Amino acid sequence: MSKRKSREKHLAVGECVSQVQRVLRERLCHQRLPDKPVGLESQYKHLLELLKRTVVHGESNSVLIVGPRGSGKTMLLRCVLRELLEVQEVKTNVLQVHLSGLLQTDDRIALKEITRQLQLENVVGDKVFGSFAENLVFLLDALKKGDKSSSRPVFFILEEFDLLAHHKNQTLLYNLLDVSQSAQAPVAVVGLTCRLDVLELLEKRVKSRFSHRQIHTLSSLSFRQYQDAFRSELTLQENFPDTKFCQEWNLGIKKLCEDKAVDEILQKHYNSFKDFRSLHSLLLLAVSRVSVSHPTLRAVDLLEASRMSSSDSKGNMVHGLSILELCLIIAMKHLNDIYEGEPFNFQMVHNEFKKFLQRKSHSIHNFEKPVVFKAFEHLLQLELIQPVDGGVCKAQKEYQLMRLMLDHTQVMEALQRYPQCPTDVKQWAVSAFG
Amino acid sequence: MSSGAALQCSGYPEEKLQALTPILMCREAQAETLLTLMGEPDQYSYPSVFIYGHRATGKSHVLFTLLTELQIPHAAVSCVECVSAGLMFEQVLSALFGVDAASLLPRSPSLSDFVRVYRQACLQHPAQETRYIVVEKAELLRDMEVNLLPALLRLQELVDDNVTVFLLSEIVWEKFRPNTGCFEPLLLHFPDYTKAELLHILSRDTHPSYTPELYMSYINILLGVFYSVCRDLRELRHLAALNFSKFCEPLEKGEARESDTHKLWKNIEPHLKKAMQSVYLREVSSAQWEQQQTDEKEATALRGLSAHAHVELPYYSKFLLIAAYLASYNPARTDRRFFLKHHGKIKKTNFLKKHEKTSNHLLGPKPFALDRLLAIFYSVVDSRVAPTASVFSQISSLVTLQLLTQVGHDDQLDSPKYKCAVSLDFILAISRTVSFDIVRYLYDFL
């Protein structure tokens, strides 16, 4: 009897772990909206108020949400829209058009997309329009209701606003902002961008039609808030199917937050990136290590995740180079030291390498020049060295000027980690004059 | 469940994971990390994962083995094949949703079209499990449309589907990041194989008529020669396959037994060193190499391309090329010393004191004017030559042969400038044929 019971429990653990993974992954990977935007309360209120005026009073508006990547611009907007759409009346009335600078790369595509999202393809049919503006006004006119003179409010949501500003003549932006200025149809234009200097990109006529309302999501998160965010991201909610497991998990998380080592990791992470998205990626790495054999999140998991996300990728690549290629990199480092960062070519590197071989090498054999050149080209292919003028100059390959893309400390660190590095090579790297 | 080395991940049939373990040898840790990141089939996975590591470290192998053996829906595209973004979109759609979806794309589709069609198809076939898109040779994405890379990285958000994009590359992520930044993918590194691991993998493909131990010792010798130059598994495997017959030759002739390791080593070592100079550099094809091995006598006569590095040129062209070489590598102020019989009072010691630290053979050829070339040419050529059209046409044919390169624009008719584009070995060979001792005339070798 007791045996059966324990087996049942074991199954339940597997089930619970998979449930935990499901819940947390949805939060961390799919950017599920939180109940309330953390640290952005005033911005939230401001935006909500603004959009409400469009919906309720039919006022047109334009606003830019500016903030660094991963700081929660889209999340803020989506939270606001979610609250607005909870009202039934609004939901039936409001139309949304989502455009993204990544996808709608020119105005023709953008207009097609607007037509499609407003579901007006039938209305437009085969009509031929003289200009962009004419087309857009036609589209908005079509939305006017028959009975009243009022029309349905439209939200234009422009992601990657700065990319849209690169369109020819900025026709799309000009017309959208123009509509939002003149009292035609109630329109709210919301732009999202990570460029603080976005207004500089706008032409004068476009800029003058913009309301100059900006909402900044510059993160002013303190470390305490960051820790709170960390905890709340990992905490399970009441509605988790297995209450016992849920309690245990939450207790584990609480304990984890008090751990000194975890605190250190978080501090380090906080100092380098403050945004939520990098926190999410860190947490995902940690959470994905939770399995049936250890169904709680441990400090070790977090440590491993932090190690993985902060490893030096160039150092990793140097680790896999052959001895010959490593020697070339050391020769380049010496050239950089001697000539103070002036670019070098293959002949110089080879010369430096030959000097080393003649003087004090016991472990490295003399290689034919073409073999050395092949190693050099491999470094070029890995982009650890880069041609100075982008490789357009017509010089012979061995005389093309190159720059090393690793700095002094990176080379030395990589050398320390290099497996079975011969001692004479190590000494050569350390010695000041070749 | 916990059987040590075997892969574990809930959500996938256990016996399949067991069967995968031998295929993914030496990459178990990476496969495990990948599986845990992917999670159970129906859970969300991170929008984009960037996998980097050297060539032939099993990036594609591990990923595709997992995806195909576990029957996970995925689309594989290689950027080498996709000349345009449209081809990529078509491949992805047809792999994930069938040909019907791909046919909805208009001609020369834009990203916007792709996302629209993807969303449509997604409505018809809602995701039961995570879909994966694997992009190989992702470094080429940088040369395609500007928006393609950032859009792929956040495709999950754009199409609102449970989809994950894997990017595979041998270049580090720092080189990909666009100016204004983008969605940051998870980074995953595939480390290189250690020497022991290489030995383990390479000694798996044994020859049927010889013992595995013999093959193992052969691989050991091969690694001893090549490991310090090349760690590419694929290249090593190729070299191993090519040279094994040579290794076995004494055994077949009955001159040695399998236990005579020293004898075998003596036989193969010089041979492998030769292979490094020819096969490894791709100077001869594998077929040519095998040919050489069969007829040993000719092997001494047959050499790599670099040995034949001279072309037949007309007599004056050779001198023109020599003159060009001298003009490119000697400073103009030293011409008096080299080419005037009575060059006055320039003392040799004085002259040598001005010796710059870096030689011109390190810095590369300098451009020179046509007049200087001709002046040097007249002084080095032993007979009197009239400046006829034939001499000038030989110069321009040297340019077309790419032995000289013209500097600046073609429209400079009065004083065109050239650079000499041949190596020292090449010019030494040329001057030997006309018995001209070029080293005596080179400033760097005084």
XYZ file of N, CA and C in Angstrom, chain B residues 21-30 54-59 61-62 190-207 212 215-220 222-223 227 231-238 240-241:
168
model
N 21.808 8.267 -27.634
C 23.075 8.493 -26.936
C 24.308 8.089 -27.743
N 24.329 6.876 -28.371
C 25.547 6.544 -29.129
C 25.769 7.439 -30.348
N 24.721 7.953 -30.957
C 24.918 8.798 -32.151
C 25.552 10.120 -31.762
N 25.216 10.587 -30.577
C 25.681 11.913 -30.162
C 26.896 11.812 -29.265
N 27.811 10.915 -29.572
C 28.907 10.717 -28.629
C 29.775 11.974 -28.537
N 30.310 12.173 -27.377
C 31.145 13.340 -27.047
C 30.359 14.643 -27.087
N 29.087 14.597 -27.378
C 28.291 15.832 -27.362
C 27.100 15.673 -26.433
N 27.208 14.781 -25.442
C 26.043 14.520 -24.600
C 25.637 15.765 -23.825
N 26.650 16.475 -23.302
C 26.334 17.639 -22.471
C 25.577 18.680 -23.265
N 26.041 18.904 -24.509
C 25.390 19.918 -25.339
C 23.968 19.494 -25.699
N 33.248 26.143 -33.459
C 34.061 25.956 -34.658
C 33.370 25.015 -35.638
N 33.939 25.029 -36.863
C 33.435 24.126 -37.886
C 33.589 22.690 -37.397
N 32.633 21.843 -37.767
C 32.683 20.429 -37.420
C 32.829 20.205 -35.919
N 32.018 20.909 -35.140
C 31.945 20.572 -33.724
C 30.569 20.002 -33.403
N 29.837 19.644 -34.431
C 28.576 18.934 -34.210
C 27.377 19.812 -33.940
N 27.417 21.060 -34.375
C 26.275 21.942 -34.122
C 25.040 21.433 -34.864
N 24.739 18.629 -36.468
C 24.526 17.196 -36.244
C 23.642 16.974 -35.021
N 24.015 17.592 -33.918
C 23.255 17.376 -32.687
C 21.834 17.886 -32.838
N 29.256 25.574 -28.541
C 29.673 24.196 -28.718
C 31.193 24.185 -28.671
N 31.794 23.687 -27.598
C 33.260 23.704 -27.518
C 33.874 22.721 -28.507
N 35.146 22.933 -28.802
C 35.854 22.043 -29.718
C 36.079 20.694 -29.051
N 36.305 19.673 -29.860
C 36.619 18.352 -29.309
C 38.038 18.369 -28.741
N 38.231 17.691 -27.633
C 39.598 17.555 -27.130
C 40.314 16.497 -27.958
N 41.619 16.386 -27.746
C 42.396 15.437 -28.539
C 41.885 14.012 -28.308
N 41.575 13.706 -27.052
C 41.082 12.365 -26.737
C 39.767 12.095 -27.449
N 38.918 13.115 -27.479
C 37.623 12.934 -28.138
C 37.793 12.746 -29.637
N 38.711 13.525 -30.217
C 38.980 13.371 -31.655
C 39.448 11.955 -31.944
N 40.345 11.471 -31.088
C 40.872 10.120 -31.266
C 39.733 9.114 -31.204
N 38.858 9.333 -30.223
C 37.735 8.418 -30.037
C 36.828 8.401 -31.268
N 36.532 9.580 -31.780
C 35.604 9.652 -32.910
C 36.253 9.119 -34.174
N 37.505 9.534 -34.405
C 38.168 9.133 -35.652
C 38.410 7.636 -35.693
N 38.677 7.027 -34.535
C 38.998 5.610 -34.583
C 37.748 4.746 -34.704
N 36.613 5.386 -34.823
C 35.395 4.590 -35.011
C 35.272 4.046 -36.423
N 35.723 4.830 -37.428
C 35.593 4.269 -38.774
C 36.814 3.425 -39.101
N 36.797 2.187 -38.674
C 37.935 1.297 -38.880
C 37.842 0.631 -40.248
N 38.988 0.078 -40.658
C 39.038 -0.653 -41.915
C 38.670 -2.103 -41.635
N 41.081 -2.931 -35.040
C 40.825 -1.568 -34.563
C 42.040 -0.968 -33.868
N 44.265 0.626 -36.366
C 43.706 1.889 -36.871
C 43.870 2.990 -35.826
N 43.659 2.604 -34.583
C 43.808 3.569 -33.494
C 45.226 4.131 -33.475
N 46.223 3.226 -33.634
C 47.607 3.714 -33.577
C 47.897 4.593 -34.801
N 47.274 4.258 -35.922
C 47.412 5.093 -37.111
C 46.871 6.497 -36.858
N 45.680 6.544 -36.264
C 45.071 7.849 -35.974
C 45.952 8.647 -35.017
N 46.553 7.931 -34.081
C 47.447 8.587 -33.140
C 48.594 9.283 -33.857
N 48.655 10.176 -37.019
C 48.085 11.249 -37.843
C 47.856 12.509 -37.003
N 47.282 12.307 -35.814
C 47.032 13.463 -34.942
C 48.348 14.104 -34.515
N 47.678 17.646 -35.594
C 46.864 18.274 -34.549
C 47.288 19.709 -34.265
N 42.365 21.341 -36.343
C 41.540 20.599 -35.391
C 40.169 20.323 -35.966
N 40.051 20.509 -37.246
C 38.773 20.324 -37.902
C 38.546 18.827 -38.113
N 37.519 18.309 -37.476
C 37.262 16.870 -37.540
C 37.087 16.393 -38.973
N 36.374 17.186 -39.749
C 36.063 16.757 -41.114
C 37.344 16.647 -41.935
N 38.206 17.638 -41.774
C 39.454 17.646 -42.535
C 40.343 16.479 -42.104
N 40.415 16.243 -40.799
C 41.250 15.158 -40.291
C 40.747 13.815 -40.799
N 39.441 13.699 -40.844
C 38.860 12.437 -41.288
C 39.201 12.186 -42.750
N 39.136 13.241 -43.522
C 39.473 13.156 -44.930
C 40.923 12.719 -45.099
N 42.745 11.151 -42.961
C 42.916 9.797 -42.448
C 42.527 8.777 -43.508
N 41.406 9.033 -44.159
C 40.933 8.094 -45.164
C 41.903 8.028 -46.339
